[in-house]
Amino acid sequence: MDMSQYLDLFIDESKEHLQTINERLLELEKTPEDMSVVNDIFRSAHTLKGMSATMGFEDLANLTHQMENVLDGIRNRRLSVTPELLDVIFEAVDHLEAMISSIAAGGDGTRDVRGTIELLKRIEQGEMPNKQAAREEPPLEHAYGEFEYHVLEQAKEQGFSVYEIRVRLRDDCLLKAARVYMVFEQLNEVGEIVKATPPVEMLEEEQFDREFLVTVVSKSPADELQKRLMGISEIDEVKVSRLLSDEPSAESEKAAEQPAVMEQAAAVQAEAEAPEKQTAKQATKMIRVNIERLDRLMNLFEELVVDRGRLEQISRELNHAELTETVERMSRISSDLQTIILNMRMVPVETVFNRFPRMVRQLARELGKKVRLEIIGADTELDRTVIDEIGDPLVHLIRNALDHGIEAPDVRAVRGKPEEGIIQLRAYHSGNHVFIEIEDDGAGISREKVLQKAKSRGIVSPQAAEHLNDQQIYELIFAPGFSTAEKVSDISGRGVGLDVVKSTIESLGGTVSVDSQPGKGSLFSIQLPLTLSIISVLLVQIAEETYAIPLSSIIETALVKKEEIFSAHNQPVIDFRGKIVPLVRLKDVFAVPGAADDGDAVAVVIVRKGEKLAALAVDSFIGQQEVVLKSLGNYLSSVFAISGATILGDGRVALIIDCNALVK
Amino acid sequence: MTASVQADWKVIAFRLKEEEYALPVQHVRSIEKMQPITRVPGTAHYVKGVINLRGVVTPIIDLRERFGFAPEPYGEQTRIIIAALEDMEVGLIVDAANDVLDLPAESIEPPPEAIGSVEASYIDGVAKVENRLLILLDLAKVLDR
């Protein structure tokens, strides 16, 4: 049976289940006694297992299966919920997420999860795993996928022995790749190499330190292999260990059988419990719609709006009462329709926010901090296009708050604060914007440190620094090349700074600002447009052509007299409030046909890109308008200084000017 | 010649200069009358600009200019053939769009070697139907920049 047609559905639903599991697990940590929460998790895991088994994703199914067993133990009160146990389950969920993403990306969803399965098994048998011990594995260890493991087992059944051989080259070994080659050569004479860690390509390029690991199936005894390899010069040490040597395989079979029975019982139980909960959840009925279809609907609708405009005009000219009335009715209905269509693209920020509780929990544990994440306004809606982009900047800011903001519990105690820090994530509407704020009650931003760093990095000159107020100093942390981290930590030192956050948000047409009170905490505030598909523009005329300039880039418009235009090294410039600003003649840039020379005065639009300004010369201003942003299509993928197009009331297309390309 | 030429072709035939060309129907979305085109600066000379095609901004190529023929003023017969290739949609300005034809596989021949001019590379083959000679266009090549 061809399953590919169900793949999208599978991926969507799996993600939903994982999300439920994630949320519910966090809840469980707070209320470990609440069995209804465990049941929810169990049900989601169970469904996930069934789906993945049907779709043929074995590793996924196996891991969920084992997770289910542990959850079942909790349900039956054989196991108690501890942070360690949850850590392992979260680890399993991480694996599941990675597998699903791999499947979504077109992969096969295989992944080495034996370590996690092993931990889950031990938990199931009532043994609390010491994670530290489990983690302290030798630095080099083969990781076998389920499939590889299977191959090895088969080889063993056919009378081969499976060896893991650790080879260590001498410190002074010069041609490492050559030694690797010789080792492989020797091993191939007596057996077959199944796997190498690091992979062969890396070994050939000498991309390893001194040690590597190979897995070999062979009929020769271990000491013979040992002898053969030690015969090669410049080899320091060879350790041969047998893999899959004895009984455990039989035992694991038994172990696998047993849960299957349990699982059946559990499934029956789950089904029996399901109905009561479901009635509560059925409140909202949903349907999945491809966003492209919505776009098409929107396009057709705009066409309708253009025709509506024509009809309105005709009815005005004819002055026919009944016609006017009908057209007015149609206008009202269509504007209601427009609102509905626009609303369909709106998604609650919840879809982004819901990954943060989990992230905060994990980071807090890693950093040894106590943090509570409060989310307010998760039902605030934003355009789908904005939602897709806003996740990463938020992750960055939250990591930042945890890493640099919230202090360690003992420090907080000394400062007279509760040990548990609070990070508040808020979203709300205001006018035509959505605000997202991240506030922590941590140490705040140190004015002095920021200044010192900014000066040492040359971001601000010592003279200029004198005149900055607190706010301006805090804003410095968004400058490229700035990082407040004293040392590069695993959490925020990922090579990107807040400047990336700022530029991402600005590319969405939004702004980000920061405020802080030393010792009390910091507040990052992001302002975003409700939707990216509608922007405010200034329409301008150049000869016969109409162009749109986004209002977000415009500082102001002005009329400049001819004698106020100077020339600096052949570049026309104007004096704008004491600043010399280059004058860009759009008719030249766009080679507009039939454009006349400048008159006595030139209409200019002052635009900015960061701190830099430019004056765009046009023929005349038409006015401000809200327009729907459209792309030029795939054939015209990159046109200089044009960022897109829009359709005007008369049905014609006007191009939108990309001011960033025009400001040098 | 491509392998797909094995089967019969259903094509849209159109006129360009004094010759007849053809595009397989699966590439053709619609045929439109001339309408106002918004010039897009900084594009190739044969890209005439963009139109509003039922709410979708669609680029327009003048096929005459694309093939290096002398431009002619657009007239009553001028049509825009909206053609699609994968996720790319463009309008092609042609002198006139005539009709839809079935081309039997055996009527299609590889492009004559002697053509040898610039246009030859856009041609997938030629077909003779009764007294008409149709030049089959390779849309991918036409859209290739």
mmCIF file of C-alpha atoms in Angstrom, chain B:
data_model
loop_
_atom_site.group_PDB
_atom_site.id
_atom_site.type_symbol
_atom_site.label_atom_id
_atom_site.label_comp_id
_atom_site.label_asym_id
_atom_site.label_seq_id
_atom_site.Cartn_x
_atom_site.Cartn_y
_atom_site.Cartn_z
ATOM 1 C CA MET B 1 13.771 15.975 -29.536
ATOM 2 C CA THR B 2 12.303 14.962 -26.218
ATOM 3 C CA ALA B 3 10.975 11.536 -25.389
ATOM 4 C CA SER B 4 7.501 12.898 -24.777
ATOM 5 C CA VAL B 5 7.093 13.339 -28.510
ATOM 6 C CA GLN B 6 6.235 9.655 -28.746
ATOM 7 C CA ALA B 7 2.566 10.327 -28.100
ATOM 8 C CA ASP B 8 0.236 12.652 -29.951
ATOM 9 C CA TRP B 9 0.466 16.275 -28.987
ATOM 10 C CA LYS B 10 -2.350 18.675 -28.333
ATOM 11 C CA VAL B 11 -1.036 22.128 -28.984
ATOM 12 C CA ILE B 12 -2.060 25.773 -29.072
ATOM 13 C CA ALA B 13 -1.046 27.234 -32.402
ATOM 14 C CA PHE B 14 -0.156 30.895 -32.729
ATOM 15 C CA ARG B 15 1.294 33.265 -35.277
ATOM 16 C CA LEU B 16 4.521 35.170 -34.980
ATOM 17 C CA LYS B 17 5.732 37.132 -37.978
ATOM 18 C CA GLU B 18 4.659 35.039 -40.953
ATOM 19 C CA GLU B 19 5.175 31.732 -39.238
ATOM 20 C CA GLU B 20 3.072 29.421 -37.106
ATOM 21 C CA TYR B 21 4.316 28.218 -33.747
ATOM 22 C CA ALA B 22 2.876 25.802 -31.225
ATOM 23 C CA LEU B 23 2.999 25.173 -27.483
ATOM 24 C CA PRO B 24 1.716 21.979 -25.826
ATOM 25 C CA VAL B 25 -1.616 22.667 -24.138
ATOM 26 C CA GLN B 26 -0.426 21.484 -20.752
ATOM 27 C CA HIS B 27 1.804 24.560 -20.615
ATOM 28 C CA VAL B 28 -0.985 26.953 -21.507
ATOM 29 C CA ARG B 29 -3.211 28.388 -18.776
ATOM 30 C CA SER B 30 -5.219 30.846 -20.842
ATOM 31 C CA ILE B 31 -5.152 33.246 -23.758
ATOM 32 C CA GLU B 32 -5.747 36.903 -22.971
ATOM 33 C CA LYS B 33 -6.320 40.031 -24.976
ATOM 34 C CA MET B 34 -3.787 42.812 -24.743
ATOM 35 C CA GLN B 35 -4.075 44.885 -21.603
ATOM 36 C CA PRO B 36 -2.116 47.627 -19.868
ATOM 37 C CA ILE B 37 1.366 46.454 -18.982
ATOM 38 C CA THR B 38 3.401 47.968 -16.160
ATOM 39 C CA ARG B 39 7.016 48.303 -17.208
ATOM 40 C CA VAL B 40 9.553 46.755 -14.845
ATOM 41 C CA PRO B 41 12.835 48.670 -14.990
ATOM 42 C CA GLY B 42 16.126 46.889 -15.182
ATOM 43 C CA THR B 43 14.889 43.745 -16.913
ATOM 44 C CA ALA B 44 15.761 42.256 -20.303
ATOM 45 C CA HIS B 45 14.492 44.199 -23.334
ATOM 46 C CA TYR B 46 11.998 41.491 -24.242
ATOM 47 C CA VAL B 47 10.400 41.584 -20.782
ATOM 48 C CA LYS B 48 7.629 44.089 -21.371
ATOM 49 C CA GLY B 49 6.616 44.270 -17.730
ATOM 50 C CA VAL B 50 3.865 42.828 -15.596
ATOM 51 C CA ILE B 51 0.080 42.646 -15.798
ATOM 52 C CA ASN B 52 -2.628 42.027 -13.269
ATOM 53 C CA LEU B 53 -3.960 38.638 -14.224
ATOM 54 C CA ARG B 54 -7.000 38.131 -12.010
ATOM 55 C CA GLY B 55 -5.099 39.318 -8.972
ATOM 56 C CA VAL B 56 -1.802 37.628 -9.790
ATOM 57 C CA VAL B 57 1.069 39.825 -10.941
ATOM 58 C CA THR B 58 2.311 38.082 -14.083
ATOM 59 C CA PRO B 59 5.444 38.947 -16.097
ATOM 60 C CA ILE B 60 5.019 39.468 -19.838
ATOM 61 C CA ILE B 61 7.539 38.520 -22.520
ATOM 62 C CA ASP B 62 7.326 39.791 -26.084
ATOM 63 C CA LEU B 63 8.057 36.644 -28.051
ATOM 64 C CA ARG B 64 9.043 38.573 -31.164
ATOM 65 C CA GLU B 65 11.720 40.415 -29.260
ATOM 66 C CA ARG B 66 12.709 37.286 -27.386
ATOM 67 C CA PHE B 67 13.501 35.676 -30.731
ATOM 68 C CA GLY B 68 15.263 38.751 -32.016
ATOM 69 C CA PHE B 69 12.612 39.698 -34.593
ATOM 70 C CA ALA B 70 11.760 43.315 -35.238
ATOM 71 C CA PRO B 71 9.069 44.585 -32.842
ATOM 72 C CA GLU B 72 5.687 45.450 -34.347
ATOM 73 C CA PRO B 73 2.981 47.614 -32.840
ATOM 74 C CA TYR B 74 0.326 45.548 -31.072
ATOM 75 C CA GLY B 75 -2.978 45.276 -32.887
ATOM 76 C CA GLU B 76 -6.446 43.812 -32.627
ATOM 77 C CA GLN B 77 -5.121 40.305 -33.128
ATOM 78 C CA THR B 78 -2.331 40.536 -30.574
ATOM 79 C CA ARG B 79 -2.753 38.031 -27.756
ATOM 80 C CA ILE B 80 -1.039 37.155 -24.504
ATOM 81 C CA ILE B 81 -0.644 33.429 -24.017
ATOM 82 C CA ILE B 82 -0.336 32.679 -20.316
ATOM 83 C CA ALA B 83 2.118 29.811 -20.120
ATOM 84 C CA ALA B 84 3.282 27.922 -17.067
ATOM 85 C CA LEU B 85 6.407 25.920 -16.442
ATOM 86 C CA GLU B 86 6.601 24.303 -13.041
ATOM 87 C CA ASP B 87 6.091 27.147 -10.572
ATOM 88 C CA MET B 88 6.800 29.868 -13.119
ATOM 89 C CA GLU B 89 3.980 31.631 -14.886
ATOM 90 C CA VAL B 90 4.536 34.135 -17.689
ATOM 91 C CA GLY B 91 2.558 35.758 -20.456
ATOM 92 C CA LEU B 92 3.886 35.524 -24.025
ATOM 93 C CA ILE B 93 2.891 38.242 -26.487
ATOM 94 C CA VAL B 94 2.154 36.752 -29.897
ATOM 95 C CA ASP B 95 0.785 38.249 -33.111
ATOM 96 C CA ALA B 96 -2.313 36.055 -33.028
ATOM 97 C CA ALA B 97 -3.460 32.868 -31.364
ATOM 98 C CA ASN B 98 -5.195 30.697 -33.909
ATOM 99 C CA ASP B 99 -6.457 27.399 -32.655
ATOM 100 C CA VAL B 100 -5.990 24.153 -30.820
ATOM 101 C CA LEU B 101 -4.625 21.258 -32.849
ATOM 102 C CA ASP B 102 -3.881 17.595 -32.409
ATOM 103 C CA LEU B 103 -0.482 16.719 -33.773
ATOM 104 C CA PRO B 104 -0.042 13.031 -34.520
ATOM 105 C CA ALA B 105 3.325 11.821 -33.259
ATOM 106 C CA GLU B 106 4.433 10.798 -36.730
ATOM 107 C CA SER B 107 3.940 14.309 -38.098
ATOM 108 C CA ILE B 108 6.589 15.688 -35.759
ATOM 109 C CA GLU B 109 10.149 15.877 -36.922
ATOM 110 C CA PRO B 110 13.315 17.144 -35.306
ATOM 111 C CA PRO B 111 14.112 20.785 -36.068
ATOM 112 C CA PRO B 112 15.770 21.103 -39.480
ATOM 113 C CA GLU B 113 19.494 21.448 -39.058
ATOM 114 C CA ALA B 114 19.701 24.167 -41.648
ATOM 115 C CA ILE B 115 17.677 26.629 -39.592
ATOM 116 C CA GLY B 116 20.870 27.334 -37.728
ATOM 117 C CA SER B 117 19.830 30.793 -36.556
ATOM 118 C CA VAL B 118 19.398 32.048 -32.992
ATOM 119 C CA GLU B 119 15.873 30.769 -32.777
ATOM 120 C CA ALA B 120 16.821 27.162 -33.467
ATOM 121 C CA SER B 121 17.661 26.447 -29.845
ATOM 122 C CA TYR B 122 14.122 27.249 -28.699
ATOM 123 C CA ILE B 123 12.655 24.699 -31.047
ATOM 124 C CA ASP B 124 11.616 21.258 -29.973
ATOM 125 C CA GLY B 125 10.638 20.090 -33.431
ATOM 126 C CA VAL B 126 8.517 20.907 -36.456
ATOM 127 C CA ALA B 127 5.249 19.382 -37.528
ATOM 128 C CA LYS B 128 3.508 19.337 -40.850
ATOM 129 C CA VAL B 129 -0.268 19.219 -40.702
ATOM 130 C CA GLU B 130 -1.943 19.342 -44.070
ATOM 131 C CA ASN B 131 -0.460 22.461 -45.624
ATOM 132 C CA ARG B 132 0.678 24.096 -42.420
ATOM 133 C CA LEU B 133 4.107 23.954 -40.914
ATOM 134 C CA LEU B 134 4.112 24.331 -37.141
ATOM 135 C CA ILE B 135 7.195 25.102 -35.086
ATOM 136 C CA LEU B 136 7.049 23.450 -31.657
ATOM 137 C CA LEU B 137 8.503 25.644 -28.948
ATOM 138 C CA ASP B 138 10.562 24.426 -26.031
ATOM 139 C CA LEU B 139 9.134 26.585 -23.243
ATOM 140 C CA ALA B 140 11.969 25.889 -20.806
ATOM 141 C CA LYS B 141 14.459 27.321 -23.288
ATOM 142 C CA VAL B 142 12.267 30.310 -24.018
ATOM 143 C CA LEU B 143 12.101 31.129 -20.314
ATOM 144 C CA ASP B 144 15.761 30.425 -19.708
ATOM 145 C CA ARG B 145 17.695 33.612 -19.151
#
